[in-house]
Short mmCIF file of C-alpha atoms and ligand atoms in Angstrom, two decimals:
data_model
loop_
_atom_site.label_atom_id
_atom_site.label_comp_id
_atom_site.label_asym_id
_atom_site.label_seq_id
_atom_site.Cartn_x
_atom_site.Cartn_y
_atom_site.Cartn_z
CA MET A 1 7.99 -18.36 2.57
CA SER A 2 4.74 -20.34 2.40
CA ILE A 3 2.31 -19.46 -0.34
CA ILE A 4 -0.94 -21.20 -1.13
CA ARG A 5 -3.97 -20.48 -3.30
CA VAL A 6 -6.85 -19.51 -1.00
CA PRO A 7 -10.30 -18.48 -2.24
CA LYS A 8 -10.72 -14.76 -1.65
CA PRO A 9 -13.61 -13.35 0.40
CA TRP A 10 -14.63 -11.23 -2.58
CA GLU A 11 -14.83 -14.29 -4.84
CA ILE A 12 -18.20 -15.13 -3.32
CA PRO A 13 -20.83 -12.86 -4.89
CA GLU A 14 -22.91 -11.04 -2.26
CA ARG A 15 -26.04 -12.97 -3.27
CA GLU A 16 -24.29 -16.26 -2.57
CA ALA A 17 -22.78 -15.22 0.72
CA THR A 18 -25.03 -17.43 2.79
CA PRO A 19 -23.97 -18.00 6.40
CA GLU A 20 -22.71 -21.45 5.34
CA ALA A 21 -20.59 -20.03 2.55
CA VAL A 22 -19.12 -17.40 4.81
CA TYR A 23 -18.46 -19.99 7.49
CA PHE A 24 -16.84 -22.31 4.98
CA ASN A 25 -14.68 -19.49 3.72
CA ARG A 26 -13.62 -18.62 7.24
CA ARG A 27 -12.75 -22.26 7.91
CA ARG A 28 -10.57 -22.29 4.78
CA PHE A 29 -8.73 -19.24 6.09
CA LEU A 30 -8.17 -20.82 9.46
CA LYS A 31 -6.97 -24.01 7.83
CA THR A 32 -4.41 -22.24 5.69
CA LEU A 33 -3.05 -20.45 8.72
CA VAL A 34 -1.79 -23.70 10.21
CA GLY A 35 1.95 -23.76 9.87
CA ALA A 36 2.23 -20.09 8.99
CA SER A 37 4.69 -18.17 11.13
CA ILE A 38 2.26 -15.68 12.55
CA GLY A 39 3.51 -13.82 15.59
CA ALA A 40 1.47 -13.14 18.70
CA SER A 41 0.95 -9.56 17.58
CA LEU A 42 -1.12 -10.75 14.62
CA LEU A 43 -3.51 -12.81 16.71
CA PRO A 44 -6.33 -13.32 17.49
CA LEU A 45 -7.82 -13.81 14.06
CA VAL A 46 -11.11 -12.00 13.77
CA GLY A 47 -11.22 -10.59 10.28
CA CYS A 48 -10.91 -11.30 6.61
CA GLU A 49 -13.94 -13.51 6.20
CA LYS A 50 -16.03 -10.52 5.19
CA THR A 51 -17.52 -10.49 1.69
CA THR A 52 -16.89 -7.24 -0.14
CA GLN A 53 -18.39 -6.13 -3.41
CA PRO A 54 -17.74 -2.75 -4.99
CA ASN A 55 -20.73 -0.45 -5.34
CA GLN A 56 -21.71 0.52 -8.88
CA ALA A 57 -19.89 3.84 -9.03
CA LEU A 58 -16.68 2.31 -7.77
CA ALA A 59 -17.03 -0.75 -9.97
CA ALA A 60 -16.84 1.58 -12.97
CA THR A 61 -13.32 2.59 -11.88
CA LEU A 62 -12.08 -0.99 -11.60
CA ASP A 63 -10.18 -2.61 -14.40
CA LYS A 64 -12.28 -5.40 -15.88
CA LYS A 65 -9.37 -7.77 -15.45
CA THR A 66 -8.82 -9.49 -12.18
CA LEU A 67 -5.37 -10.08 -10.83
CA ASP A 68 -5.06 -13.35 -9.04
CA ALA A 69 -2.28 -14.56 -6.80
CA ALA A 70 -1.76 -17.00 -3.98
CA VAL A 71 -1.91 -15.71 -0.44
CA ASN A 72 1.37 -15.51 1.41
CA LEU A 73 0.49 -17.36 4.61
CA ASN A 74 2.69 -15.12 6.71
CA PHE A 75 0.39 -12.22 5.79
CA ALA A 76 -2.96 -13.95 5.39
CA SER A 77 -4.78 -12.18 8.19
CA VAL A 78 -4.56 -9.47 10.82
CA ASP A 79 -6.31 -8.74 14.10
CA ARG A 80 -9.14 -6.65 12.61
CA PRO A 81 -11.64 -6.87 9.75
CA MET A 82 -10.71 -6.11 6.19
CA THR A 83 -11.84 -2.70 4.96
CA ASP A 84 -14.68 -2.74 2.43
CA ILE A 85 -13.50 -2.37 -1.16
CA ASP A 86 -15.70 0.63 -1.85
CA LEU A 87 -14.64 2.46 1.31
CA ALA A 88 -10.94 1.93 0.53
CA GLY A 89 -11.50 3.00 -3.07
CA GLN A 90 -13.37 6.21 -2.24
CA TYR A 91 -11.36 7.52 0.70
CA ASN A 92 -7.88 8.25 -0.61
CA ASN A 93 -4.91 10.56 -0.44
CA PHE A 94 -3.55 11.36 -3.90
CA TYR A 95 -2.60 15.02 -3.95
CA GLU A 96 -1.80 15.00 -7.66
CA PHE A 97 -5.59 14.79 -8.13
CA GLY A 98 -6.84 17.02 -5.34
CA GLY A 99 -6.53 17.92 -1.69
CA THR A 100 -9.56 16.00 -0.36
CA LYS A 101 -10.24 12.32 0.28
CA SER A 102 -12.68 12.24 -2.67
CA ILE A 103 -10.24 12.19 -5.56
CA TRP A 104 -11.29 8.83 -6.96
CA ARG A 105 -13.17 10.33 -9.92
CA ASN A 106 -10.38 12.83 -10.77
CA ALA A 107 -7.79 10.06 -10.59
CA GLN A 108 -9.43 8.28 -13.55
CA ALA A 109 -7.50 10.78 -15.76
CA LEU A 110 -4.27 8.93 -14.95
CA PRO A 111 -2.98 7.40 -18.22
CA THR A 112 -1.78 3.90 -17.30
CA GLU A 113 -1.95 2.00 -20.64
CA ASP A 114 1.65 2.48 -21.85
CA TRP A 115 3.27 2.63 -18.44
CA LYS A 116 7.02 2.34 -18.14
CA LEU A 117 8.86 1.84 -14.86
CA GLU A 118 12.48 2.89 -15.07
CA VAL A 119 14.87 1.30 -12.57
CA THR A 120 18.13 3.15 -12.61
CA GLY A 121 21.03 4.64 -10.63
CA LEU A 122 23.63 2.57 -8.79
CA VAL A 123 22.63 -0.84 -10.18
CA LYS A 124 24.40 -3.45 -12.30
CA ASN A 125 21.33 -4.11 -14.48
CA PRO A 126 19.31 -0.95 -15.15
CA ARG A 127 15.90 -1.84 -16.59
CA ILE A 128 12.78 -0.36 -18.09
CA TYR A 129 9.73 -2.51 -17.32
CA ASP A 130 6.40 -2.26 -19.08
CA LEU A 131 3.09 -3.42 -17.61
CA ASP A 132 3.41 -6.90 -19.01
CA ASP A 133 6.92 -7.27 -17.55
CA LEU A 134 5.70 -6.17 -14.15
CA ARG A 135 2.87 -8.70 -14.12
CA THR A 136 4.88 -11.63 -15.48
CA LYS A 137 8.51 -11.22 -14.44
CA PHE A 138 7.95 -11.09 -10.71
CA PRO A 139 6.44 -13.64 -8.31
CA LEU A 140 2.97 -12.26 -7.57
CA GLU A 141 1.40 -12.96 -4.19
CA GLU A 142 -1.34 -11.54 -2.01
CA ARG A 143 -0.79 -9.98 1.41
CA ILE A 144 -3.31 -8.57 3.84
CA TYR A 145 -1.69 -5.63 5.58
CA ARG A 146 -2.71 -3.07 8.16
CA PHE A 147 -2.54 0.43 6.70
CA ARG A 148 -1.92 3.45 8.94
CA CYS A 149 -1.99 7.04 7.67
CA VAL A 150 0.02 9.72 9.50
CA GLU A 151 -3.34 11.54 9.87
CA ALA A 152 -4.27 8.79 12.39
CA TRP A 153 -6.88 6.85 10.37
CA SER A 154 -6.34 3.23 9.51
CA MET A 155 -7.65 0.42 7.30
CA VAL A 156 -6.81 -3.18 6.34
CA ILE A 157 -6.14 -3.78 2.64
CA PRO A 158 -5.46 -6.99 0.66
CA TRP A 159 -2.67 -6.11 -1.78
CA ILE A 160 -1.42 -8.16 -4.75
CA GLY A 161 2.12 -7.59 -5.92
CA PHE A 162 5.67 -8.68 -5.29
CA PRO A 163 8.27 -8.21 -2.59
CA MET A 164 10.72 -5.36 -3.21
CA GLN A 165 13.47 -7.95 -2.68
CA ALA A 166 12.55 -9.42 -6.08
CA LEU A 167 13.35 -6.15 -7.84
CA ILE A 168 16.61 -5.82 -5.93
CA LYS A 169 17.57 -9.30 -7.08
CA ALA A 170 16.82 -8.41 -10.70
CA VAL A 171 18.71 -5.11 -10.90
CA GLU A 172 21.52 -5.81 -8.38
CA PRO A 173 22.32 -2.52 -6.66
CA THR A 174 26.05 -1.84 -6.33
CA SER A 175 27.71 -1.56 -2.91
CA GLN A 176 27.62 2.23 -3.31
CA ALA A 177 23.79 2.26 -3.23
CA LYS A 178 22.58 3.16 0.26
CA PHE A 179 19.09 4.56 -0.45
CA VAL A 180 16.30 4.22 -2.97
CA ARG A 181 14.11 6.99 -4.32
CA PHE A 182 10.62 6.47 -5.80
CA THR A 183 9.22 9.06 -8.20
CA SER A 184 5.50 9.24 -9.00
CA PHE A 185 3.89 10.15 -12.32
CA TYR A 186 3.61 13.88 -12.85
CA ASP A 187 2.23 15.85 -15.77
CA PRO A 188 0.84 19.28 -14.84
CA GLN A 189 -1.75 18.97 -17.65
CA ILE A 190 -3.18 15.84 -15.97
CA THR A 191 -2.14 15.88 -12.32
CA THR A 192 -3.56 19.29 -11.60
CA GLY A 193 -3.19 18.88 -7.84
CA PRO A 194 -5.13 20.52 -5.03
CA THR A 195 -6.50 24.00 -5.68
CA PHE A 196 -4.47 25.44 -2.77
CA HIS A 197 -0.80 26.42 -3.34
CA VAL A 198 -0.49 23.92 -6.19
CA GLY A 199 2.52 25.58 -7.82
CA SER A 200 4.53 25.76 -4.61
CA LEU A 201 4.49 22.02 -3.86
CA PRO A 202 7.69 20.11 -4.70
CA TRP A 203 6.31 17.96 -7.54
CA PRO A 204 6.76 15.25 -8.62
CA TYR A 205 5.84 13.27 -5.50
CA THR A 206 8.95 11.46 -4.34
CA GLU A 207 9.63 9.10 -1.46
CA GLY A 208 12.60 7.10 -0.28
CA MET A 209 14.06 4.63 2.17
CA ARG A 210 17.29 2.90 3.14
CA ILE A 211 18.32 -0.19 1.17
CA GLU A 212 18.20 -2.32 4.36
CA GLU A 213 14.55 -1.30 4.78
CA MET A 214 13.79 -2.14 1.17
CA VAL A 215 15.34 -5.60 1.55
CA ASN A 216 13.07 -6.30 4.53
CA ASP A 217 10.41 -9.01 4.06
CA LEU A 218 7.51 -6.57 4.42
CA ALA A 219 8.49 -4.06 1.73
CA PHE A 220 6.13 -4.62 -1.19
CA PHE A 221 5.19 -3.26 -4.61
CA ALA A 222 1.44 -3.50 -5.21
CA LEU A 223 0.00 -4.01 -8.69
CA GLY A 224 -3.48 -4.81 -7.45
CA ASN A 225 -5.83 -5.00 -4.51
CA TYR A 226 -9.06 -6.87 -3.66
CA GLY A 227 -8.38 -9.30 -6.50
CA HIS A 228 -8.29 -6.53 -9.14
CA ILE A 229 -5.66 -4.63 -11.04
CA LEU A 230 -4.88 -1.62 -8.87
CA PRO A 231 -7.52 1.09 -9.29
CA LYS A 232 -6.10 4.45 -10.37
CA GLN A 233 -7.08 6.16 -7.12
CA HIS A 234 -4.88 3.66 -5.22
CA GLY A 235 -1.85 4.48 -7.38
CA ALA A 236 -2.06 2.31 -10.50
CA PRO A 237 -0.26 0.59 -11.99
CA ILE A 238 2.44 0.19 -9.34
CA ARG A 239 2.82 1.66 -5.86
CA ALA A 240 4.93 1.04 -2.77
CA VAL A 241 3.35 -0.52 0.34
CA LEU A 242 5.37 -0.28 3.56
CA PRO A 243 2.99 -1.34 6.33
CA TRP A 244 5.22 -0.46 9.29
CA LYS A 245 5.54 3.14 8.10
CA TYR A 246 2.97 5.91 7.78
CA GLY A 247 1.04 5.74 4.52
CA PHE A 248 2.75 8.75 2.92
CA LYS A 249 5.97 6.70 2.54
CA GLY A 250 4.16 4.49 -0.02
CA ALA A 251 4.52 6.42 -3.28
CA LYS A 252 1.74 5.83 -5.80
CA SER A 253 1.90 5.48 -9.60
CA ILE A 254 5.67 5.05 -9.62
CA VAL A 255 7.55 5.83 -12.85
CA LYS A 256 11.09 5.69 -11.52
CA VAL A 257 13.00 3.70 -8.89
CA GLU A 258 16.49 5.09 -8.42
CA PHE A 259 19.29 3.65 -6.30
CA VAL A 260 21.40 6.45 -4.82
CA GLU A 261 24.23 7.00 -2.37
CA THR A 262 22.80 9.70 -0.12
CA GLN A 263 19.41 10.25 1.51
CA PRO A 264 17.12 11.66 -1.19
CA ALA A 265 14.88 14.69 -0.79
CA THR A 266 11.24 13.61 -0.57
CA PHE A 267 7.90 15.37 -1.11
CA TRP A 268 6.50 15.70 2.43
CA ASN A 269 9.89 15.96 4.09
CA THR A 270 10.71 18.91 1.81
CA ILE A 271 7.38 20.55 2.65
CA ASP A 272 7.92 20.16 6.42
CA ALA A 273 10.71 17.94 7.79
CA HIS A 274 9.48 18.52 11.36
CA GLU A 275 6.03 17.06 10.59
CA TYR A 276 7.07 14.33 8.12
CA ASP A 277 10.39 12.79 9.04
CA PHE A 278 12.21 10.64 6.50
CA GLU A 279 11.95 7.44 8.56
CA ALA A 280 8.26 7.85 9.47
CA ASN A 281 7.80 4.53 11.31
CA VAL A 282 4.41 4.12 13.00
CA ASN A 283 5.13 5.02 16.61
CA PRO A 284 2.48 5.60 19.30
CA SER A 285 4.92 7.38 21.60
CA LYS A 286 6.13 9.92 19.06
CA PRO A 287 3.37 12.50 18.53
CA HIS A 288 2.98 14.37 15.28
CA PRO A 289 3.62 18.06 16.10
CA ARG A 290 -0.12 18.76 15.66
CA TRP A 291 -1.73 15.62 17.09
CA SER A 292 -1.10 12.54 19.22
CA GLN A 293 -0.25 9.24 17.54
CA ALA A 294 -1.13 7.17 20.65
CA THR A 295 -4.45 6.07 19.14
CA GLU A 296 -5.88 5.74 15.65
CA LYS A 297 -9.33 5.70 14.07
CA PHE A 298 -10.03 2.43 12.30
CA ILE A 299 -12.51 3.31 9.56
CA SER A 300 -15.38 1.06 8.58
CA LYS A 301 -18.76 1.45 6.96
CA GLY A 302 -21.70 2.38 9.15
CA PRO A 303 -24.42 3.83 7.84
CA GLY A 304 -21.92 6.50 6.82
CA LEU A 305 -18.39 6.10 8.13
CA LYS A 306 -17.66 4.52 11.50
CA TRP A 307 -14.50 5.59 13.34
CA GLU A 308 -13.38 3.05 15.90
CA LYS A 309 -10.69 4.28 18.29
CA ARG A 310 -7.84 1.77 18.77
CA PRO A 311 -4.40 1.99 20.37
CA THR A 312 -1.66 2.55 17.79
CA LEU A 313 0.69 -0.44 17.56
CA PRO A 314 4.46 0.19 17.46
CA TYR A 315 5.59 -0.35 13.87
CA ASN A 316 1.88 -0.82 13.14
CA GLY A 317 2.11 -4.32 14.66
CA TYR A 318 5.05 -5.41 12.49
CA GLY A 319 7.86 -4.99 15.05
CA GLU A 320 8.94 -8.62 14.78
CA TYR A 321 9.93 -7.97 11.16
CA VAL A 322 11.48 -4.53 11.38
CA ALA A 323 12.38 -3.45 14.93
CA SER A 324 15.95 -4.79 14.51
CA LEU A 325 16.48 -2.25 11.70
CA TYR A 326 16.22 0.61 14.17
CA VAL A 327 18.30 -0.40 17.18
N1 MTE B 1 1.59 8.95 -3.51
C1 MTE B 1 1.45 9.99 -4.34
N2 MTE B 1 2.06 9.97 -5.53
N3 MTE B 1 0.68 11.08 -4.02
C2 MTE B 1 0.06 11.17 -2.80
O1 MTE B 1 -0.61 12.17 -2.54
N4 MTE B 1 -0.37 10.11 -0.65
C3 MTE B 1 0.21 9.22 0.36
C4 MTE B 1 0.45 7.81 -0.18
N5 MTE B 1 1.08 7.88 -1.48
C5 MTE B 1 0.21 10.09 -1.89
C6 MTE B 1 0.97 8.96 -2.30
C7 MTE B 1 -0.60 9.15 1.58
S1 MTE B 1 -0.57 10.52 2.57
C8 MTE B 1 -1.33 8.06 1.89
S2 MTE B 1 -2.11 7.91 3.39
C9 MTE B 1 -1.48 6.93 0.95
O2 MTE B 1 -0.81 7.17 -0.30
C10 MTE B 1 -2.96 6.70 0.66
O3 MTE B 1 -3.15 5.54 -0.12
P1 MTE B 1 -4.63 5.09 -0.53
O4 MTE B 1 -5.33 6.29 -1.09
O5 MTE B 1 -4.47 4.00 -1.52
O6 MTE B 1 -5.32 4.64 0.74
#
């Protein structure tokens, strides 16, 4: 794995983003790509040189601290522009805080200060990590990933975190462990959910995957994005990011990671297994029962929101990393 410190697009304040500075920044990106094993599906490079600054309202939701990490050159760029920080931070799915995309204000009620992540189940070394452990005990890096929601909208997000492999190495699952289950924070006093059928949903939010999928190079825990500690609306302080799967597989605000023997029940799959299958790999030729998945709407800022129609890529463009898991 090749990792190098690259200046981030958002490190250049808007006022200083002269054409020269932007050009220079783009050149630095191109330079660092030399030698990186980037497959044909990730080319041509067109994005990631964009300067993004949060708007004032969003900036108030960002932790003052930045979270810095070197870019993993294998995931330094994709074939489309990076999504603006304030669009990504104000267009979210987090049902614990409401049933619309505008939950970012409600999500500020999430209490993250004394967070504990319990890693348990069929492992040799069960652990309870606090925030400090998470930020210091694992090798932090930055990855720019495509992000595809099952609802057929998509973005590109720069995440900071660590590969799930690193956690596996630390806790050593036993040979009995075949699956992993992620459980999100839930407290009915705080996570009051959407106003519709709130009581009937199978809280807490849970997700899961096979161990072989978790060991894959792409599987990632994010502690931050856009150079900041993860905003609450994105699932602070730790969330799963699985870019070849639909976004709902990436549980937010995880409190428990459990290694188990059999396929665990999960939130959306329990609600409707026909609409939200356990595997949920991005697949243009497998329609959702209520809509086609052949194309997606790549969201960017207009005036207002711009929805650019694009063909959906098998495995969201990450087939070279994961297709062999599904033969
Ligand atoms: N995790 C929890 N705990 N609750 C949720 O409602 N929504 C999922 C996923 N993880 C969700 C969750 C869905 S449907 C999507 S598309 C992504 O989070 C959205 O992540 P984002 O808001 O950071 O873009």
